[in-house]
XYZ file of C-alpha atoms in Angstrom:
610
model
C 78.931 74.490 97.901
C 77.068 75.556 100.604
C 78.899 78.486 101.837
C 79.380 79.807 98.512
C 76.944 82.095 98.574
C 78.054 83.499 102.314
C 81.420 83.378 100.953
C 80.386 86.049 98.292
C 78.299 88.257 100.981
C 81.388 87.974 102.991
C 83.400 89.557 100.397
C 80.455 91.862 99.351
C 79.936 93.435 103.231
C 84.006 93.529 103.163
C 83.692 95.863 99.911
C 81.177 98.017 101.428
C 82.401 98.257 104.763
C 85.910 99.617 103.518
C 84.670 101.598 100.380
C 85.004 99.482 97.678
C 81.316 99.353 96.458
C 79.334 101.546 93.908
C 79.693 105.077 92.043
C 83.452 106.861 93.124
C 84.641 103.087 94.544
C 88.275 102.693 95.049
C 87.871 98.768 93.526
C 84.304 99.040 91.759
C 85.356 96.292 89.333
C 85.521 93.656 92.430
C 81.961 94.316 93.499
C 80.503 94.472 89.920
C 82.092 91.056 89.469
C 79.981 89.573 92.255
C 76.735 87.980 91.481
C 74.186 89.749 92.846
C 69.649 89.838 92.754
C 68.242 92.842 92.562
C 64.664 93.118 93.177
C 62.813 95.515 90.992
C 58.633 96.724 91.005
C 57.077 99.576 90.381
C 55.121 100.702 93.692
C 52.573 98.856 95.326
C 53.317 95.567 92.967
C 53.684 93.803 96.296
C 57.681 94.040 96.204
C 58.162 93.973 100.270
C 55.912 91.404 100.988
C 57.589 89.049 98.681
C 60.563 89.741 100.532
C 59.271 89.607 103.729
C 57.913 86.235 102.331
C 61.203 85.127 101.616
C 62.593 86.025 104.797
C 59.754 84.958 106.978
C 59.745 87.914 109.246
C 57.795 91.128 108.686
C 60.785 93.753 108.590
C 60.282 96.369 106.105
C 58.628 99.491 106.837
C 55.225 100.248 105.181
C 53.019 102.963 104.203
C 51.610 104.723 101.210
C 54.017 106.627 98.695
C 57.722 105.899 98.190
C 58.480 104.104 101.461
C 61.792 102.414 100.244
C 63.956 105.536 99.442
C 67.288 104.040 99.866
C 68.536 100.525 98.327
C 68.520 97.580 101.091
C 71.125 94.668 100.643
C 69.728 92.225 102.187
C 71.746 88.870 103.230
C 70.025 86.014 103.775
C 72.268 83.261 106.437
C 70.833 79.746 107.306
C 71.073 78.683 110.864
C 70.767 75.431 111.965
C 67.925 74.201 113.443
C 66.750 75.662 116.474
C 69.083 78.870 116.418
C 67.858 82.230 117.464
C 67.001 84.523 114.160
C 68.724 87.963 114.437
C 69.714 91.023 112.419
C 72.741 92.603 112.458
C 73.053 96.183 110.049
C 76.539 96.790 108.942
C 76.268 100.431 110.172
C 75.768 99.066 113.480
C 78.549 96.000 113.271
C 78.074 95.124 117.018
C 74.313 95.223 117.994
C 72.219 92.132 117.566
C 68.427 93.075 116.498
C 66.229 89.924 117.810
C 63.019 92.023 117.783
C 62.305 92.855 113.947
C 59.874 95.484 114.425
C 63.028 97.321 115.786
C 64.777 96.376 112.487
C 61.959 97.870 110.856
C 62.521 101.368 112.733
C 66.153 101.075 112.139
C 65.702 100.842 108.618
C 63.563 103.905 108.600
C 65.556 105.992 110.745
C 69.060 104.676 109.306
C 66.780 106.087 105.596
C 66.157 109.066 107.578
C 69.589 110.265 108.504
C 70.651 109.832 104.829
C 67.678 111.576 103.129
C 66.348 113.426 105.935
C 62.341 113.699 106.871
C 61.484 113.963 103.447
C 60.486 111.741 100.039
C 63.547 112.232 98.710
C 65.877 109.349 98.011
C 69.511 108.644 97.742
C 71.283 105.760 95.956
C 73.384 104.987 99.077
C 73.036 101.243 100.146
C 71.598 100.285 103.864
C 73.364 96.565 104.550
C 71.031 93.984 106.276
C 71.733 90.557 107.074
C 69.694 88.267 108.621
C 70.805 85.166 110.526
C 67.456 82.221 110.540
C 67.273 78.514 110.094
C 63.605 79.381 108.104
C 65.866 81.168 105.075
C 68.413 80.014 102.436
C 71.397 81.451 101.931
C 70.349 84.645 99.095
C 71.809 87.806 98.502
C 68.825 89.975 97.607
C 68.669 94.168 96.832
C 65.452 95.956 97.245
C 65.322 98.978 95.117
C 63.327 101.936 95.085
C 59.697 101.521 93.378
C 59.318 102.751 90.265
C 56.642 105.315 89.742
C 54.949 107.390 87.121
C 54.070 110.875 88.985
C 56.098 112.640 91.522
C 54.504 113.265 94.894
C 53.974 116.317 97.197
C 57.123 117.170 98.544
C 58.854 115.227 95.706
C 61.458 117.081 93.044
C 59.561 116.748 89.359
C 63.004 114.203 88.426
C 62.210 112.038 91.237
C 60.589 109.927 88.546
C 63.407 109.961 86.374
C 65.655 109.848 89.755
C 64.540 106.283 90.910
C 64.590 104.757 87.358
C 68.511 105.952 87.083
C 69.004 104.060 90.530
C 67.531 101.188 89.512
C 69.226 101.157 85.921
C 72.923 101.350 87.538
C 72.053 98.211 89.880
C 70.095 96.442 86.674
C 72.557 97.026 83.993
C 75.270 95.286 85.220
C 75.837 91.761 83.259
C 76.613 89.979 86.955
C 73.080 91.307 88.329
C 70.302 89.093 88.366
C 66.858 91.012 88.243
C 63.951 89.813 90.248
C 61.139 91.842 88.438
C 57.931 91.830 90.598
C 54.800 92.355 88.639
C 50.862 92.449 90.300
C 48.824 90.056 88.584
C 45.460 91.977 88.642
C 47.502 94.711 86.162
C 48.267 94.274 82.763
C 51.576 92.993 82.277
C 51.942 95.395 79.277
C 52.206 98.491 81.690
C 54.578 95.957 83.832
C 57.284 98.613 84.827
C 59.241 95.896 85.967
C 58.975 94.015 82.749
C 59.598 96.962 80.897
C 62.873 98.661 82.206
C 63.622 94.824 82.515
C 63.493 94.043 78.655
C 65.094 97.118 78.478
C 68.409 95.926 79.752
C 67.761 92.748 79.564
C 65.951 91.760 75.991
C 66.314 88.272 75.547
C 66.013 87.338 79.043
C 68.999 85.611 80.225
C 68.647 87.299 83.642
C 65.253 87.917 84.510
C 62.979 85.979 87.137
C 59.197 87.309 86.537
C 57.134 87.027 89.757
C 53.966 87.233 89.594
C 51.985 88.825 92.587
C 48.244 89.642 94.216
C 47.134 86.361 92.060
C 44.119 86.021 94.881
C 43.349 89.306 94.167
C 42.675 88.989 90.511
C 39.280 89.862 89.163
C 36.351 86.590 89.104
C 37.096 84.568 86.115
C 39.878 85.538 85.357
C 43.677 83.953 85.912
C 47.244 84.426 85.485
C 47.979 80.886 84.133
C 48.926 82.130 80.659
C 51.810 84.252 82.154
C 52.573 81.720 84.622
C 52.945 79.240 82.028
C 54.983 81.722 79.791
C 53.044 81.665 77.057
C 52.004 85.694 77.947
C 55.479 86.894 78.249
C 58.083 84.398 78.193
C 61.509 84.309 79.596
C 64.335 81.887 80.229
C 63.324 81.377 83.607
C 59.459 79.720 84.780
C 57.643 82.543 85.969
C 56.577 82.195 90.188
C 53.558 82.707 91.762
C 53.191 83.898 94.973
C 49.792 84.838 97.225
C 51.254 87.553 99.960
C 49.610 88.689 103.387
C 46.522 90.283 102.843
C 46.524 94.300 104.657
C 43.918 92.326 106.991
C 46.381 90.021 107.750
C 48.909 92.429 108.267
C 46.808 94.147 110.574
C 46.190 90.791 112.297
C 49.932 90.198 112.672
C 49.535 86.446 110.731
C 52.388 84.667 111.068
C 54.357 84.615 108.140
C 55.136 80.901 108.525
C 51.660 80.225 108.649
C 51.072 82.639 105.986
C 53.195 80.423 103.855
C 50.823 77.470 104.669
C 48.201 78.930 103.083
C 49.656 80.042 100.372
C 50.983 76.630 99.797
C 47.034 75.845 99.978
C 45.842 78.531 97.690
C 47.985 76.855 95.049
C 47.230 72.798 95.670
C 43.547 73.643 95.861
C 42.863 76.287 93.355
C 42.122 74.272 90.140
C 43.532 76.823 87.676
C 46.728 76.682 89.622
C 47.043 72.983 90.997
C 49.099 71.494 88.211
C 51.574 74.200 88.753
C 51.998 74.333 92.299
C 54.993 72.669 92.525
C 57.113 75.540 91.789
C 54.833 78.765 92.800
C 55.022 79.876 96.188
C 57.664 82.254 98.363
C 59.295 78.923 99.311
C 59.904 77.796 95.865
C 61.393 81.133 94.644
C 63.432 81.171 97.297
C 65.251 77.735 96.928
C 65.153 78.493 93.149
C 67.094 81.969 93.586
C 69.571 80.375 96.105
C 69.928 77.516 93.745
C 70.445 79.906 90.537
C 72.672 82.586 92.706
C 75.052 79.507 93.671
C 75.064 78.007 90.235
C 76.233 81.662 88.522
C 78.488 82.148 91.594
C 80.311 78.877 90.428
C 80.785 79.935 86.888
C 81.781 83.206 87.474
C 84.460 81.702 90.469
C 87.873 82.188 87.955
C 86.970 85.502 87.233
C 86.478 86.414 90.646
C 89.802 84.752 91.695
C 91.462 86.508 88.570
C 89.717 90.442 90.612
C 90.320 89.167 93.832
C 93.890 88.464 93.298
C 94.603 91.846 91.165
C 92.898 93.532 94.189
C 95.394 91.615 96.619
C 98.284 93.140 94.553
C 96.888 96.867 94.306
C 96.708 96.835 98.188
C 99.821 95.325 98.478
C 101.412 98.034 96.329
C 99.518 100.860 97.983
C 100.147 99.308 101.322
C 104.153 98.673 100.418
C 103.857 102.701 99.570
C 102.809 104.235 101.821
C 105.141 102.565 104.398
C 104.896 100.471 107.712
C 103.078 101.407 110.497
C 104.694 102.942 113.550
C 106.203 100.995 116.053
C 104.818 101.687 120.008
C 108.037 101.179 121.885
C 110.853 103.808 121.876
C 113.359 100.487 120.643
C 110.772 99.894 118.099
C 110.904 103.718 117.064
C 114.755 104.249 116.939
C 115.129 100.487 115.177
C 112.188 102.231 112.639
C 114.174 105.402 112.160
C 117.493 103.419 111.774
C 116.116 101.286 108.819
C 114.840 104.384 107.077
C 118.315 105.941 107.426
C 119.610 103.564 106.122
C 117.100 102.905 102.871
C 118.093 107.092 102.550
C 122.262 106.196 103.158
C 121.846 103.407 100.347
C 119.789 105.444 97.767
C 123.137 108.208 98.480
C 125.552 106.062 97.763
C 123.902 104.172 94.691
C 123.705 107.765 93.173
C 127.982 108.490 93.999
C 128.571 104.579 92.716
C 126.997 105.214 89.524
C 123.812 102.760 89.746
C 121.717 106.143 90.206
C 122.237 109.008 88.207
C 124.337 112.082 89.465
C 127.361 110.833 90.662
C 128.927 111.817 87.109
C 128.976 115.150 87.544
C 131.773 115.031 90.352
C 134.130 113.667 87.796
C 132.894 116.736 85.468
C 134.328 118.802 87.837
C 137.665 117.083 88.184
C 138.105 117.053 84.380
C 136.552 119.867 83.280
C 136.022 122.621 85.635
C 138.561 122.501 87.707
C 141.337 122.836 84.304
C 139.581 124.954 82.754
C 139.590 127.338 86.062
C 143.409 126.264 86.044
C 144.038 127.205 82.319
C 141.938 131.184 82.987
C 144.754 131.773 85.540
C 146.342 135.017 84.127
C 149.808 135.680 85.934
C 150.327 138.384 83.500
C 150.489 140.534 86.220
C 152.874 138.562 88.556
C 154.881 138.053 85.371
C 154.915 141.715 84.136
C 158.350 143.163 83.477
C 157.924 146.005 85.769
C 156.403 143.138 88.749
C 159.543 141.304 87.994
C 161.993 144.132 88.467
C 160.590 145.427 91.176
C 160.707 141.754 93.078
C 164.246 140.792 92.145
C 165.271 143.916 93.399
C 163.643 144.305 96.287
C 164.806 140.230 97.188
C 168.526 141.638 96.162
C 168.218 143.619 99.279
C 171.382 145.887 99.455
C 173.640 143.384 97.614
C 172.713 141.979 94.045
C 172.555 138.126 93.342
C 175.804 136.406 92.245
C 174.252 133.653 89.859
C 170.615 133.245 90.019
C 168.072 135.612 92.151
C 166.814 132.633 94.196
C 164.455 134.846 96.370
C 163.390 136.644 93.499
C 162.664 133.598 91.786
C 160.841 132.145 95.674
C 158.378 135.584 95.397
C 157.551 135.283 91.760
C 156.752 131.508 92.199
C 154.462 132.107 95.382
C 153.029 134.988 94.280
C 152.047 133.177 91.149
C 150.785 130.034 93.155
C 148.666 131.700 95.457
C 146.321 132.211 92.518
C 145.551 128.581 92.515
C 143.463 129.034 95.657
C 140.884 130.095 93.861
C 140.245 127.462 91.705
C 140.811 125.307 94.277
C 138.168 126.558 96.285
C 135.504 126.615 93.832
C 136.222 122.594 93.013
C 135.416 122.125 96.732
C 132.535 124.558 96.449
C 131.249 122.703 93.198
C 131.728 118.958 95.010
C 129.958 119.765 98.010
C 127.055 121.442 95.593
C 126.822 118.300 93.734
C 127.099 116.027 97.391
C 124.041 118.482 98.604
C 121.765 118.384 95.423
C 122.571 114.539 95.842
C 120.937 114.435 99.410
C 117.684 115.946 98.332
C 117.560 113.593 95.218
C 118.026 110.399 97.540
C 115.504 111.966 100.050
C 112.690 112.124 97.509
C 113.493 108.472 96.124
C 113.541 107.177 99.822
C 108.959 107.200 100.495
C 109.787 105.851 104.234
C 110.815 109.291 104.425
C 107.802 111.060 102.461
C 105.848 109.303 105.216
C 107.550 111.351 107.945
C 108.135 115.001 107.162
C 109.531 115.480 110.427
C 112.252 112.889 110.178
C 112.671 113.768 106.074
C 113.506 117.106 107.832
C 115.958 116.010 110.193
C 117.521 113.896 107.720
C 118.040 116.319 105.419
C 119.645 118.851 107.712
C 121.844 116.561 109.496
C 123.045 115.030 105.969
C 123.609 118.539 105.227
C 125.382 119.421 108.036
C 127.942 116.622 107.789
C 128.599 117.794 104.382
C 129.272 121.385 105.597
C 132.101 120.200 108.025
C 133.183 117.618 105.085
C 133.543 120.921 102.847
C 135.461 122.924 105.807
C 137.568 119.817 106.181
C 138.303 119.175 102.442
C 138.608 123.009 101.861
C 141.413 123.226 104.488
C 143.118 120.226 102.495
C 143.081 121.219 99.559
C 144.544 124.666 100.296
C 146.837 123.254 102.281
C 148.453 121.240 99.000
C 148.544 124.675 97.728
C 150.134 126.084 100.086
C 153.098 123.032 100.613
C 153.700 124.015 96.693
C 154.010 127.502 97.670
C 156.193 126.566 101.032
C 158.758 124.110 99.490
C 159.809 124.347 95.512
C 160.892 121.474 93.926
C 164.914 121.459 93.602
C 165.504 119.494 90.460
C 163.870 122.162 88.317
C 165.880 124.861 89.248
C 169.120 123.029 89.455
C 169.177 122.840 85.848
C 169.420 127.133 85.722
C 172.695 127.624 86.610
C 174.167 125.115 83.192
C 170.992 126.821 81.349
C 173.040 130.458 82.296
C 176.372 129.283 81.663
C 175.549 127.435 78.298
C 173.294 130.707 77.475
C 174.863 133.355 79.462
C 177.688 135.156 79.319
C 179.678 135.424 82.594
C 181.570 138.494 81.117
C 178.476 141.136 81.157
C 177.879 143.668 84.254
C 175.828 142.537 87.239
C 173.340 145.643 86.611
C 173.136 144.128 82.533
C 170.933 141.190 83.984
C 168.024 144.093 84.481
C 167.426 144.214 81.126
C 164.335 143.368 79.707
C 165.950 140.036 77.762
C 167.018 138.781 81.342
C 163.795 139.577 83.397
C 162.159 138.045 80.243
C 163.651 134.597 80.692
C 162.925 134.826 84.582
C 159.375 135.550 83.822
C 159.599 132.108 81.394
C 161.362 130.224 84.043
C 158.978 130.958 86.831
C 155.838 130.291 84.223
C 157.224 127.013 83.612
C 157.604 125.854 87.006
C 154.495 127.579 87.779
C 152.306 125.647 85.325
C 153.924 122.299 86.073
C 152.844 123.001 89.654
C 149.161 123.102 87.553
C 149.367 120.010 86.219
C 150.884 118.758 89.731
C 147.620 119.800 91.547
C 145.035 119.148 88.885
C 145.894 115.455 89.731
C 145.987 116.048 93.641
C 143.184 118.337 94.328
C 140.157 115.615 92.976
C 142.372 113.009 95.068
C 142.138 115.301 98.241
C 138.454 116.139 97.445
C 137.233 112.540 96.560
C 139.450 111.703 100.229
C 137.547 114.708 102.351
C 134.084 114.756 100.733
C 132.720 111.876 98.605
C 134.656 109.054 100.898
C 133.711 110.726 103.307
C 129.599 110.903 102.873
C 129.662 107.501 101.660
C 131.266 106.257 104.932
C 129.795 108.545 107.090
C 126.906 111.197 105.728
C 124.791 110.620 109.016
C 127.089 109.569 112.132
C 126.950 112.311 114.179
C 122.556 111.988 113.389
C 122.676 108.538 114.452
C 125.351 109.644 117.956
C 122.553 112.537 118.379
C 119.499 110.083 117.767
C 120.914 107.363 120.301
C 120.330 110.290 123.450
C 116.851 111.224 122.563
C 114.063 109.665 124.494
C 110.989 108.634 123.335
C 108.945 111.745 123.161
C 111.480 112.860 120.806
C 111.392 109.947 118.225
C 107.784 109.912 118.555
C 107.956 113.794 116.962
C 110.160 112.013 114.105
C 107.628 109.321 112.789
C 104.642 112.078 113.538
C 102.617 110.605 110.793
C 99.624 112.321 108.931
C 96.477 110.808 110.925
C 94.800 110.658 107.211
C 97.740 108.158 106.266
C 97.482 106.514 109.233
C 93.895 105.782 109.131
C 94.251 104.607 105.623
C 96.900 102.140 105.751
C 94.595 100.902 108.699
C 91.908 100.394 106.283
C 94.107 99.006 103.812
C 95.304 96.858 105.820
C 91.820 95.642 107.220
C 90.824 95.167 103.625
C 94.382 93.042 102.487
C 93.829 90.727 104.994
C 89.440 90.184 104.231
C 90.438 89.441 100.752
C 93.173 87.163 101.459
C 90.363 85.259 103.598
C 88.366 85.392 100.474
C 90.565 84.068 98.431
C 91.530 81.318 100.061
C 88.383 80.531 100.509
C 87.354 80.727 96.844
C 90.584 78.758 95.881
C 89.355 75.965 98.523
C 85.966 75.914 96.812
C 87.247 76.285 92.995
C 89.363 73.062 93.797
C 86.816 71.272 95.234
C 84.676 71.433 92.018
């Protein structure tokens, strides 16, 4: 287990490097589920030099007022024996800090260019680990002192300000709270202890330290809270005797600074029977013992995050598409693929599995009759149309038996009306076929990612579907038109026994002008004229379905693809032109899919090793 905890900082610096960390976080609930100590004192309780105790280096910048002013995460790494100590910041991934008086400035300056040259603060984290075979593994936050009275140069809420920072760390059931009160100070007016119980009344997650015990007045000791009997909490309260400002001044080693607090303890009397656990040593083995212990018992829940996390990104990742290939084979294969997503999304919307493909067939069985049916030929038909054709095919000599090429104008005069109807069922298809393209574009997002290629797509799908119409148009009429061109013989064979069973043979030539004769013409023509209807209500959807829907299911974007094989690279670069914003972010997706990954097989290595 003893990686765990640098397993968790792992996944903590992975959270904040890519965003997932605090207020407006993409994945808050990941970081919130991560143990975490957050060290809380109101100002001058001696906070920083317990840390710097911890640490063993003197790192934190100093001075009177509010000198912390933005939260530090600090990450504590063990090193073998011997290793060089260094800092690394996370805002500065690649730069080594061996000289911690420049980690010091960098901590003020990196404060600086967040809050500017002033005393105001801001709640955004600076990220500090520290790499030193004289630390334990620890994950430690040093928050903003609390205070009472705003300063010059301070807003009047900066009061109210801090203790709002400090709450959202505090408040959070996975946060362990290191509260740091001075031991020459009543522990009533604690503010530590106070905003502690506050969110934490019985306890359960509060370490008390107790500070500046040397400095407590003659006669007086802190043995009662020490012992717990003051204040008690779940915990043993710790002790610890920090640099003195002379020693500061002095530059004292902190490791021999922790000698003599190690002394104070084992030779003051008051103290000596508790001096086993009091000291900067002892709290922090105890915290790296505790952190590691809660880290453990909280592992299935982080798993349980982790691996919700894993599928968000996936899904995000999945959405907003691949990344672009480099190479112009790379490119075309890319655009290929995405054609083809787009051509299969078409043709599951004609085949029924998607929605839309119904509405052809509306036209073939409703529209296109019902156009057939509002044919009027009352005016091919009239009495006085039908004269004046018969006559006028007579020529100068009358027919004998039947006027044929009265009856041939009638009919193709009549027919030629069915254009119409047969145009607008082409018209209505290739409507249908078009809306049908811009329905499979939006449902295809490897084309959302690329407006330029959605574009092209879109027009070249259209396109094909323009000549399919022209194509399909042409047939159609043309079935017309071979109705209009030959008659069929078998209907009219049957008028000559109709005229001689009905007729009689005996009246004038010029008696077949009468209204009763041009009247059964007019019938005779209707009849053939409507089975003709019925003829081509059956062959126009045939012809369309041949010329149009066939056709964009077997071939919607050939000529695209014939075009797209000629274009160099420059030109299928301008098709996957991506949004940078998109690009950057399924970068940073992706950087993030595979940290947690590492994570959690990590964790699952460590959960079944328990």
């Amino acid at each position: 287990m003893e990686n765990l905890i640098s397993l968790v900082n792992k996944i903590q610096r992975a959270c904040t490097a890519l965003g997932d960390h605090g207020e407006g976080s993409a994945l808050p609930t990941l970081w919130d589920s991560l143990p975490a100590i957050a060290v809380v004192g109101g100002q001058s309780s001696g906070k920083s030099s317990v840390l710097e105790s911890v640490v063993g280096k003197d790192f934190l910048p100093r001075g009177s007022g509010i000198v912390t002013r933005r939260p530090l995460v600090l990450q504590l790494h063990k090193l073998d024996k011997g290793s060089t100590e260094y800092a690394e910041f996370l805002h500065l991934p690649r730069k080594r800090f061996t000289d911690f008086a420049a980690v010091r400035k960098e901590i003020s300056d990196e404060t600086d260019r967040e809050t500017g040259r002033t005393k105001q603060i801001s709640s955004v984290p600076i990220h500090l680990s520290i790499y030193s075979p004289n630390v334990v593994n620890l994950t430690l936050i040093d928050l903003p002192g609390l205070t009472k009275v705003a300063v010059e140069g301070q807003p009047d809420s900066i009061v109210q300000d801090i203790e709002n920072m400090v709450r959202s760390f505090i408040e959070k059931p996975n946060c362990i709270i290191l509260a740091i009160s001075p031991a020459n100070q009543d522990l009533a007016t604690s503010d530590a202890i106070k905003i502690s119980r506050e969110v934490d009344p019985t306890g359960e997650r509060t370490f008390g330290v107790l500070t500046k015990i040397d400095l407590m007045d003659k006669g007086t000791n802190a043995v009662d809270i020490l012992e717990g009997k003051s204040y008690r909490l779940k915990y043993p309260w710790v002790g610890v005797v920090n640099r003195s400002q002379a020693d500061i001044n002095k530059n004292v080693n902190m490791i021999a600074a922790r000698g003599r607090e190690r002394e104070y303890f084992s030779n003051t009397p008051e103290y000596r029977h508790l001096s086993n656990r009091m000291g900067s040593e002892h709290l922090a083995k105890m915290l790296s013992k505790h952190l590691e212990n809660v880290i453990k018992s909280k592992i299935p829940g982080i798993q349980s995050l982790i691996n919700k996390t894993i599928i968000e990104l996936e899904t995000e990742l999945s959405r907003l598409g691949r990344p672009i290939a480099t190479d112009a084979g790379g490119k075309l294969y890319m655009i290929m693929e995405i054609c083809r997503l787009f051509d299969q999304n078409y043709k599951e919307h004609l085949d029924g599995v998607r929605a839309g493909g119904d509405k052809i067939y509306n036209v073939f069985d409703n529209q296109l009759p019902a156009a057939l049916k509002r044919l009027q030929f009352d005016k091919q038909l009239s009495m006085e149309n039908i004269r004046k054709l018969i006559t006028e095919a007579d020529g100068y000599q009358p027919h004998l038996i039947a006027p044929e090429q009265g009856y041939r104008r009638l009919i193709e005069s009549s027919l030629v009306t069915i254009r119409g109807p047969a145009e607008a069922a082409v018209d209505a298809v290739h409507a249908l076929l078009k809306n049908l393209v811009h329905k499979a574009i939006s449902e295809t997002p490897e084309l959302k990612q690329y407006p330029a290629l959605r574009v092209e797509v879109g027009n070249a799908a259209v396109e094909s579907l323009e000549q399919m119409r022209e194509t399909s148009k042409k047939a159609s009429l043309q079935l017309v038109d071979m109705e209009c061109a030959y008659l069929t013989v078998d209907f009219f064979r049957k008028l000559p026994q109709d005229v001689e069973k009905g007729g009689n043979p005996s009246h004038s030539l010029f008696d077949r002008y009468n209204d009763g004769y041009l009247r059964r013409i007019g019938s005779t023509v209707l009849s053939y004229v409507n089975m003709v209807c019925a003829s081509l209500r059956n062959s126009i959807p045939k012809s369309v379905v041949y010329c149009q829907v066939r056709e964009a299911k077997r071939s919607l974007l050939d000529n695209f693809f014939t075009e797209l094989g000629k274009m160099d690279q420059k030109y299928l670069s301008s098709l996957l032109n991506e949004d940078p914003a998109i690009m950057e972010r399924r970068t940073q997706l992706a950087k993030r899919l595979e940290l947690y990954r590492s994570a959690q097989a990590e964790i699952d290595t460590v959960a079944w090793s328990k």
